[in-house]
PDB file of C-alpha atoms in Angstrom:
ATOM      1  CA  MET A   1      -0.029   0.010  -0.005  1.00 67.00           C
ATOM      2  CA  ALA A   2       1.200   3.555  -0.798  1.00 78.00           C
ATOM      3  CA  MET A   3      -0.200   7.003  -0.146  1.00 82.00           C
ATOM      4  CA  ARG A   4      -0.908   8.940  -3.429  1.00 86.00           C
ATOM      5  CA  ARG A   5      -2.733  12.024  -4.295  1.00 89.00           C
ATOM      6  CA  VAL A   6      -5.691  10.704  -6.299  1.00 90.00           C
ATOM      7  CA  LYS A   7      -8.918  12.278  -7.711  1.00 90.00           C
ATOM      8  CA  ILE A   8     -11.747  10.712  -5.719  1.00 87.00           C
ATOM      9  CA  PHE A   9     -14.442  13.484  -6.086  1.00 89.00           C
ATOM     10  CA  SER A  10     -15.719  13.921  -9.633  1.00 89.00           C
ATOM     11  CA  LEU A  11     -16.766  17.284 -10.984  1.00 91.00           C
ATOM     12  CA  PHE A  12     -20.411  16.279 -10.551  1.00 91.00           C
ATOM     13  CA  GLU A  13     -19.839  15.136  -7.050  1.00 90.00           C
ATOM     14  CA  ARG A  14     -18.219  18.437  -6.029  1.00 93.00           C
ATOM     15  CA  PHE A  15     -21.100  20.374  -7.729  1.00 94.00           C
ATOM     16  CA  TRP A  16     -23.649  18.147  -5.995  1.00 92.00           C
ATOM     17  CA  HIS A  17     -21.991  18.797  -2.615  1.00 92.00           C
ATOM     18  CA  TRP A  18     -21.676  22.526  -2.828  1.00 94.00           C
ATOM     19  CA  SER A  19     -25.117  22.928  -4.403  1.00 95.00           C
ATOM     20  CA  GLN A  20     -26.699  20.832  -1.657  1.00 93.00           C
ATOM     21  CA  MET A  21     -24.890  23.022   0.938  1.00 93.00           C
ATOM     22  CA  LEU A  22     -26.165  26.227  -0.522  1.00 96.00           C
ATOM     23  CA  LEU A  23     -29.708  24.981  -0.895  1.00 96.00           C
ATOM     24  CA  ILE A  24     -29.790  23.475   2.638  1.00 95.00           C
ATOM     25  CA  VAL A  25     -28.574  26.707   4.208  1.00 95.00           C
ATOM     26  CA  LEU A  26     -31.137  28.692   2.202  1.00 96.00           C
ATOM     27  CA  LEU A  27     -33.776  26.202   3.399  1.00 96.00           C
ATOM     28  CA  LEU A  28     -32.779  26.629   7.062  1.00 94.00           C
ATOM     29  CA  ILE A  29     -32.726  30.292   6.885  1.00 95.00           C
ATOM     30  CA  THR A  30     -36.059  30.617   5.160  1.00 96.00           C
ATOM     31  CA  GLY A  31     -37.397  27.943   7.546  1.00 93.00           C
ATOM     32  CA  PHE A  32     -36.378  29.820  10.563  1.00 92.00           C
ATOM     33  CA  GLY A  33     -38.012  32.890   9.012  1.00 92.00           C
ATOM     34  CA  LEU A  34     -41.344  31.023   8.664  1.00 91.00           C
ATOM     35  CA  HIS A  35     -41.171  30.146  12.274  1.00 88.00           C
ATOM     36  CA  GLY A  36     -40.598  33.767  13.150  1.00 88.00           C
ATOM     37  CA  PHE A  37     -36.934  33.562  14.249  1.00 89.00           C
ATOM     38  CA  HIS A  38     -36.010  36.477  12.063  1.00 91.00           C
ATOM     39  CA  ASP A  39     -37.513  39.023   9.614  1.00 89.00           C
ATOM     40  CA  LEU A  40     -35.109  38.943   6.808  1.00 91.00           C
ATOM     41  CA  PHE A  41     -37.955  38.154   4.445  1.00 92.00           C
ATOM     42  CA  THR A  42     -41.612  38.705   4.303  1.00 93.00           C
ATOM     43  CA  PHE A  43     -43.691  35.595   4.956  1.00 92.00           C
ATOM     44  CA  LYS A  44     -44.664  35.328   1.385  1.00 93.00           C
ATOM     45  CA  GLN A  45     -40.975  35.754   0.196  1.00 95.00           C
ATOM     46  CA  ALA A  46     -39.830  33.084   2.687  1.00 94.00           C
ATOM     47  CA  VAL A  47     -42.524  30.661   1.428  1.00 94.00           C
ATOM     48  CA  THR A  48     -41.522  31.310  -2.211  1.00 95.00           C
ATOM     49  CA  LEU A  49     -37.850  30.895  -1.557  1.00 96.00           C
ATOM     50  CA  HIS A  50     -38.243  27.849   0.710  1.00 96.00           C
ATOM     51  CA  THR A  51     -40.547  26.021  -1.777  1.00 95.00           C
ATOM     52  CA  GLY A  52     -38.270  26.864  -4.689  1.00 96.00           C
ATOM     53  CA  ALA A  53     -35.090  25.730  -2.907  1.00 96.00           C
ATOM     54  CA  ALA A  54     -36.759  22.480  -1.694  1.00 95.00           C
ATOM     55  CA  LEU A  55     -37.983  21.507  -5.191  1.00 95.00           C
ATOM     56  CA  THR A  56     -34.575  22.372  -6.655  1.00 96.00           C
ATOM     57  CA  LEU A  57     -32.924  20.329  -3.922  1.00 94.00           C
ATOM     58  CA  LEU A  58     -35.346  17.430  -4.599  1.00 93.00           C
ATOM     59  CA  VAL A  59     -34.418  17.435  -8.330  1.00 94.00           C
ATOM     60  CA  LEU A  60     -30.821  17.604  -7.475  1.00 93.00           C
ATOM     61  CA  TRP A  61     -31.093  14.533  -5.077  1.00 91.00           C
ATOM     62  CA  ALA A  62     -32.916  12.660  -7.857  1.00 91.00           C
ATOM     63  CA  PHE A  63     -29.961  13.304 -10.270  1.00 91.00           C
ATOM     64  CA  GLY A  64     -27.538  12.458  -7.456  1.00 90.00           C
ATOM     65  CA  THR A  65     -29.214   8.993  -6.754  1.00 89.00           C
ATOM     66  CA  PHE A  66     -29.085   8.264 -10.478  1.00 92.00           C
ATOM     67  CA  TRP A  67     -25.437   9.164 -10.557  1.00 90.00           C
ATOM     68  CA  LEU A  68     -24.638   7.101  -7.446  1.00 87.00           C
ATOM     69  CA  PHE A  69     -26.082   3.919  -8.853  1.00 89.00           C
ATOM     70  CA  THR A  70     -24.983   4.410 -12.522  1.00 90.00           C
ATOM     71  CA  THR A  71     -21.310   4.946 -11.296  1.00 87.00           C
ATOM     72  CA  ARG A  72     -21.549   2.424  -8.590  1.00 85.00           C
ATOM     73  CA  ASN A  73     -20.314   5.110  -6.082  1.00 83.00           C
ATOM     74  CA  TRP A  74     -23.123   3.929  -3.639  1.00 83.00           C
ATOM     75  CA  ARG A  75     -20.518   1.477  -2.494  1.00 83.00           C
ATOM     76  CA  HIS A  76     -18.709   4.144  -0.667  1.00 81.00           C
ATOM     77  CA  PHE A  77     -21.732   4.655   1.591  1.00 82.00           C
ATOM     78  CA  ILE A  78     -22.249   1.172   2.774  1.00 84.00           C
ATOM     79  CA  PRO A  79     -22.083   1.072   6.622  1.00 81.00           C
ATOM     80  CA  THR A  80     -19.770  -1.316   8.330  1.00 82.00           C
ATOM     81  CA  VAL A  81     -18.852  -2.062  11.904  1.00 83.00           C
ATOM     82  CA  HIS A  82     -15.257  -2.965  10.893  1.00 83.00           C
ATOM     83  CA  GLY A  83     -13.071  -0.226  12.320  1.00 83.00           C
ATOM     84  CA  MET A  84     -15.963   1.528  13.825  1.00 87.00           C
ATOM     85  CA  TRP A  85     -14.699   1.154  17.363  1.00 87.00           C
ATOM     86  CA  GLY A  86     -11.356   2.681  16.516  1.00 87.00           C
ATOM     87  CA  VAL A  87     -12.973   5.735  14.879  1.00 86.00           C
ATOM     88  CA  LEU A  88     -15.388   6.222  17.830  1.00 85.00           C
ATOM     89  CA  ARG A  89     -12.543   5.872  20.234  1.00 87.00           C
ATOM     90  CA  TYR A  90     -10.469   8.499  18.330  1.00 85.00           C
ATOM     91  CA  TYR A  91     -13.243  11.075  18.244  1.00 83.00           C
ATOM     92  CA  SER A  92     -14.228  10.413  21.897  1.00 83.00           C
ATOM     93  CA  PHE A  93     -10.780  11.171  23.440  1.00 81.00           C
ATOM     94  CA  GLY A  94      -7.869  10.015  21.192  1.00 82.00           C
ATOM     95  CA  ILE A  95      -8.169  13.326  19.165  1.00 80.00           C
ATOM     96  CA  PHE A  96      -7.666  15.265  22.296  1.00 80.00           C
ATOM     97  CA  LYS A  97      -4.539  13.333  22.986  1.00 79.00           C
ATOM     98  CA  GLY A  98      -2.999  14.025  19.660  1.00 77.00           C
ATOM     99  CA  GLU A  99      -3.391  10.464  18.343  1.00 80.00           C
ATOM    100  CA  ARG A 100      -3.244   9.642  14.703  1.00 80.00           C
ATOM    101  CA  HIS A 101      -6.634   8.959  12.995  1.00 79.00           C
ATOM    102  CA  PRO A 102      -7.048   5.175  12.784  1.00 80.00           C
ATOM    103  CA  TYR A 103      -8.724   5.211   9.407  1.00 81.00           C
ATOM    104  CA  ARG A 104      -6.646   5.486   6.164  1.00 76.00           C
ATOM    105  CA  LYS A 105      -8.732   6.506   3.038  1.00 77.00           C
ATOM    106  CA  ALA A 106      -8.779   3.918   0.297  1.00 76.00           C
ATOM    107  CA  TYR A 107      -9.577   4.258  -3.390  1.00 75.00           C
ATOM    108  CA  TRP A 108     -12.872   2.210  -3.098  1.00 76.00           C
ATOM    109  CA  CYS A 109     -13.677   3.256   0.363  1.00 78.00           C
ATOM    110  CA  LYS A 110     -13.245   6.984   0.883  1.00 80.00           C
ATOM    111  CA  HIS A 111     -15.495   7.271   3.993  1.00 84.00           C
ATOM    112  CA  ASN A 112     -14.649   6.058   7.335  1.00 84.00           C
ATOM    113  CA  PRO A 113     -17.220   3.739   9.061  1.00 87.00           C
ATOM    114  CA  LEU A 114     -18.675   6.700  11.118  1.00 87.00           C
ATOM    115  CA  GLN A 115     -19.051   8.859   8.096  1.00 87.00           C
ATOM    116  CA  ALA A 116     -20.580   6.027   6.002  1.00 88.00           C
ATOM    117  CA  THR A 117     -23.146   5.368   8.758  1.00 89.00           C
ATOM    118  CA  ALA A 118     -23.992   9.023   9.193  1.00 89.00           C
ATOM    119  CA  TYR A 119     -24.522   9.558   5.507  1.00 89.00           C
ATOM    120  CA  THR A 120     -26.614   6.496   5.169  1.00 88.00           C
ATOM    121  CA  MET A 121     -28.886   7.543   8.143  1.00 89.00           C
ATOM    122  CA  LEU A 122     -29.168  10.978   6.593  1.00 90.00           C
ATOM    123  CA  THR A 123     -30.090   9.483   3.194  1.00 87.00           C
ATOM    124  CA  LEU A 124     -32.426   6.736   4.323  1.00 89.00           C
ATOM    125  CA  VAL A 125     -34.098   8.451   7.339  1.00 92.00           C
ATOM    126  CA  LEU A 126     -33.866  12.231   7.609  1.00 92.00           C
ATOM    127  CA  PHE A 127     -34.031  13.187   3.944  1.00 92.00           C
ATOM    128  CA  PRO A 128     -37.106  10.972   3.297  1.00 92.00           C
ATOM    129  CA  ALA A 129     -38.690  12.374   6.396  1.00 94.00           C
ATOM    130  CA  ILE A 130     -38.153  15.891   5.109  1.00 94.00           C
ATOM    131  CA  TRP A 131     -39.062  15.219   1.659  1.00 93.00           C
ATOM    132  CA  ILE A 132     -42.377  13.377   2.411  1.00 95.00           C
ATOM    133  CA  SER A 133     -43.557  15.730   5.112  1.00 95.00           C
ATOM    134  CA  GLY A 134     -42.661  18.783   3.084  1.00 94.00           C
ATOM    135  CA  LEU A 135     -44.553  17.525   0.008  1.00 94.00           C
ATOM    136  CA  ILE A 136     -47.551  16.641   2.162  1.00 94.00           C
ATOM    137  CA  TYR A 137     -47.493  20.067   3.645  1.00 92.00           C
ATOM    138  CA  LEU A 138     -47.056  21.711   0.140  1.00 91.00           C
ATOM    139  CA  PHE A 139     -50.058  19.813  -1.240  1.00 93.00           C
ATOM    140  CA  TYR A 140     -52.299  20.455   1.785  1.00 92.00           C
ATOM    141  CA  PHE A 141     -54.834  22.032  -0.570  1.00 90.00           C
ATOM    142  CA  ALA A 142     -55.373  18.651  -2.159  1.00 92.00           C
ATOM    143  CA  TRP A 143     -56.390  16.959   1.180  1.00 93.00           C
ATOM    144  CA  ARG A 144     -57.618  19.829   3.351  1.00 90.00           C
ATOM    145  CA  ASN A 145     -61.228  18.560   3.247  1.00 92.00           C
ATOM    146  CA  VAL A 146     -60.193  15.270   4.793  1.00 91.00           C
ATOM    147  CA  PRO A 147     -61.741  14.791   8.285  1.00 92.00           C
ATOM    148  CA  HIS A 148     -59.311  16.129  11.026  1.00 91.00           C
ATOM    149  CA  ALA A 149     -57.023  17.585   8.293  1.00 92.00           C
ATOM    150  CA  THR A 150     -55.795  20.400  10.501  1.00 91.00           C
ATOM    151  CA  GLU A 151     -54.673  17.932  13.257  1.00 92.00           C
ATOM    152  CA  TYR A 152     -52.846  15.735  10.753  1.00 94.00           C
ATOM    153  CA  LEU A 153     -51.195  18.926   9.406  1.00 93.00           C
ATOM    154  CA  GLN A 154     -49.876  19.843  12.778  1.00 93.00           C
ATOM    155  CA  GLY A 155     -48.359  16.348  12.948  1.00 94.00           C
ATOM    156  CA  VAL A 156     -46.783  16.635   9.626  1.00 94.00           C
ATOM    157  CA  ALA A 157     -45.441  20.041  10.558  1.00 92.00           C
ATOM    158  CA  MET A 158     -43.852  18.584  13.653  1.00 94.00           C
ATOM    159  CA  VAL A 159     -42.201  15.799  11.702  1.00 95.00           C
ATOM    160  CA  HIS A 160     -40.900  18.347   9.075  1.00 95.00           C
ATOM    161  CA  THR A 161     -39.456  20.691  11.779  1.00 93.00           C
ATOM    162  CA  ALA A 162     -37.942  17.791  13.782  1.00 95.00           C
ATOM    163  CA  ALA A 163     -36.227  16.494  10.662  1.00 94.00           C
ATOM    164  CA  ALA A 164     -34.985  20.074   9.825  1.00 94.00           C
ATOM    165  CA  PHE A 165     -33.428  20.396  13.235  1.00 94.00           C
ATOM    166  CA  ALA A 166     -31.887  16.985  12.956  1.00 94.00           C
ATOM    167  CA  ILE A 167     -30.338  18.043   9.636  1.00 93.00           C
ATOM    168  CA  LEU A 168     -29.139  21.313  11.142  1.00 94.00           C
ATOM    169  CA  THR A 169     -27.425  19.236  13.874  1.00 94.00           C
ATOM    170  CA  PHE A 170     -25.751  17.151  11.165  1.00 92.00           C
ATOM    171  CA  VAL A 171     -24.602  20.386   9.545  1.00 92.00           C
ATOM    172  CA  PHE A 172     -23.023  21.709  12.734  1.00 92.00           C
ATOM    173  CA  ILE A 173     -21.250  18.430  13.459  1.00 89.00           C
ATOM    174  CA  HIS A 174     -20.125  18.230   9.790  1.00 88.00           C
ATOM    175  CA  VAL A 175     -18.539  21.706  10.083  1.00 87.00           C
ATOM    176  CA  TYR A 176     -16.974  20.988  13.512  1.00 86.00           C
ATOM    177  CA  MET A 177     -15.391  17.877  12.048  1.00 82.00           C
ATOM    178  CA  LEU A 178     -13.615  19.982   9.426  1.00 82.00           C
ATOM    179  CA  THR A 179     -11.758  21.730  12.184  1.00 81.00           C
ATOM    180  CA  THR A 180     -10.445  18.524  13.716  1.00 77.00           C
ATOM    181  CA  GLY A 181      -7.321  16.434  12.685  1.00 68.00           C
ATOM    182  CA  HIS A 182      -5.788  18.092   9.585  1.00 67.00           C
ATOM    183  CA  SER A 183      -6.197  21.867   8.939  1.00 70.00           C
ATOM    184  CA  PHE A 184      -9.580  23.216   7.750  1.00 70.00           C
ATOM    185  CA  ARG A 185      -7.950  23.809   4.240  1.00 76.00           C
ATOM    186  CA  ASP A 186      -6.886  20.187   3.975  1.00 77.00           C
ATOM    187  CA  HIS A 187     -10.347  18.971   4.822  1.00 81.00           C
ATOM    188  CA  VAL A 188     -12.072  21.331   2.337  1.00 88.00           C
ATOM    189  CA  MET A 189      -9.675  21.270  -0.595  1.00 89.00           C
ATOM    190  CA  PRO A 190     -10.431  17.787  -1.693  1.00 88.00           C
ATOM    191  CA  MET A 191     -14.027  18.953  -2.329  1.00 90.00           C
ATOM    192  CA  VAL A 192     -12.749  21.784  -4.363  1.00 91.00           C
ATOM    193  CA  THR A 193      -9.967  20.189  -6.429  1.00 91.00           C
ATOM    194  CA  GLY A 194     -11.188  16.493  -6.254  1.00 89.00           C
ATOM    195  CA  PHE A 195      -7.832  15.291  -5.015  1.00 92.00           C
ATOM    196  CA  ASP A 196      -6.969  13.677  -1.717  1.00 88.00           C
ATOM    197  CA  GLU A 197      -4.365  11.507  -0.068  1.00 86.00           C
ATOM    198  CA  VAL A 198      -5.460   7.950  -0.685  1.00 86.00           C
ATOM    199  CA  ASP A 199      -4.047   4.524   0.213  1.00 84.00           C
ATOM    200  CA  LEU A 200      -3.513   2.497  -2.981  1.00 87.00           C
ATOM    201  CA  THR A 201      -2.747  -1.087  -3.592  1.00 84.00           C
ATOM    202  CA  PRO A 202      -0.061  -1.677  -6.258  1.00 86.00           C
ATOM    203  CA  GLU A 203      -2.855  -2.926  -8.584  1.00 85.00           C
ATOM    204  CA  GLU A 204      -4.861   0.147  -8.070  1.00 84.00           C
ATOM    205  CA  GLU A 205      -1.821   2.490  -8.636  1.00 85.00           C
ATOM    206  CA  ALA A 206      -0.889   0.558 -11.869  1.00 88.00           C
ATOM    207  CA  TYR A 207      -4.404   0.867 -13.187  1.00 84.00           C
ATOM    208  CA  LEU A 208      -4.635   4.464 -12.632  1.00 85.00           C
ATOM    209  CA  ARG A 209      -1.328   5.301 -14.120  1.00 88.00           C
ATOM    210  CA  LYS A 210      -2.076   3.317 -17.183  1.00 87.00           C
ATOM    211  CA  ASP A 211      -5.876   4.109 -17.742  1.00 86.00           C
ATOM    212  CA  GLN A 212      -6.453   7.200 -15.807  1.00 87.00           C
ATOM    213  CA  PRO A 213      -3.094   9.060 -15.507  1.00 89.00           C
ATOM    214  CA  GLU A 214      -4.897  12.429 -15.053  1.00 90.00           C
ATOM    215  CA  ASP A 215      -6.394  11.132 -11.800  1.00 88.00           C
ATOM    216  CA  ILE A 216      -3.112  10.447  -9.927  1.00 88.00           C
ATOM    217  CA  ARG A 217      -0.345  12.774  -8.978  1.00 84.00           C
TER     218      ARG A 217
END
């Protein structure tokens, strides 16, 4: 095994990441506005921006899901317990003692076990909760005559808000993690340039140098 600078984030993946970030931030800001936490926008403006950003993000997620399965990149997000204890131990107290991160990024496994589990939970639990509750809320006009519709709407709103706060918590943790271990720049630049330090097997390195020389430095 040898450490090499390899392109592990494609152009679409980087676009997907930063677009999601901007749209999620806009959704959180407008969502807080709708709940009365600030008055940066009028209620009508907040609703329009929130709805537009949500639908744009939904389309982006649809394209992202298609990309993950057609490129087989979904394999990077498969949760595993192998190595999980070492990563949990590191973030619990090892990081405060200056220990080395136990996980070494590999070409076909670029997320550590904790990251893969968090992204999977985000994708399979929180995102569907926010999508479904948001769409039910958006199309309330189509079912408002259902008996006890207002009570159901309150429940939908609570699910939507709870999922939003859970995603906000994920965002805070995600940003915090960028300040740990390596420098903030070292954590962020791979999602800008696409290149990161990766542990390669001799076979992987030979393949890249022969068939994808532009992806290895």
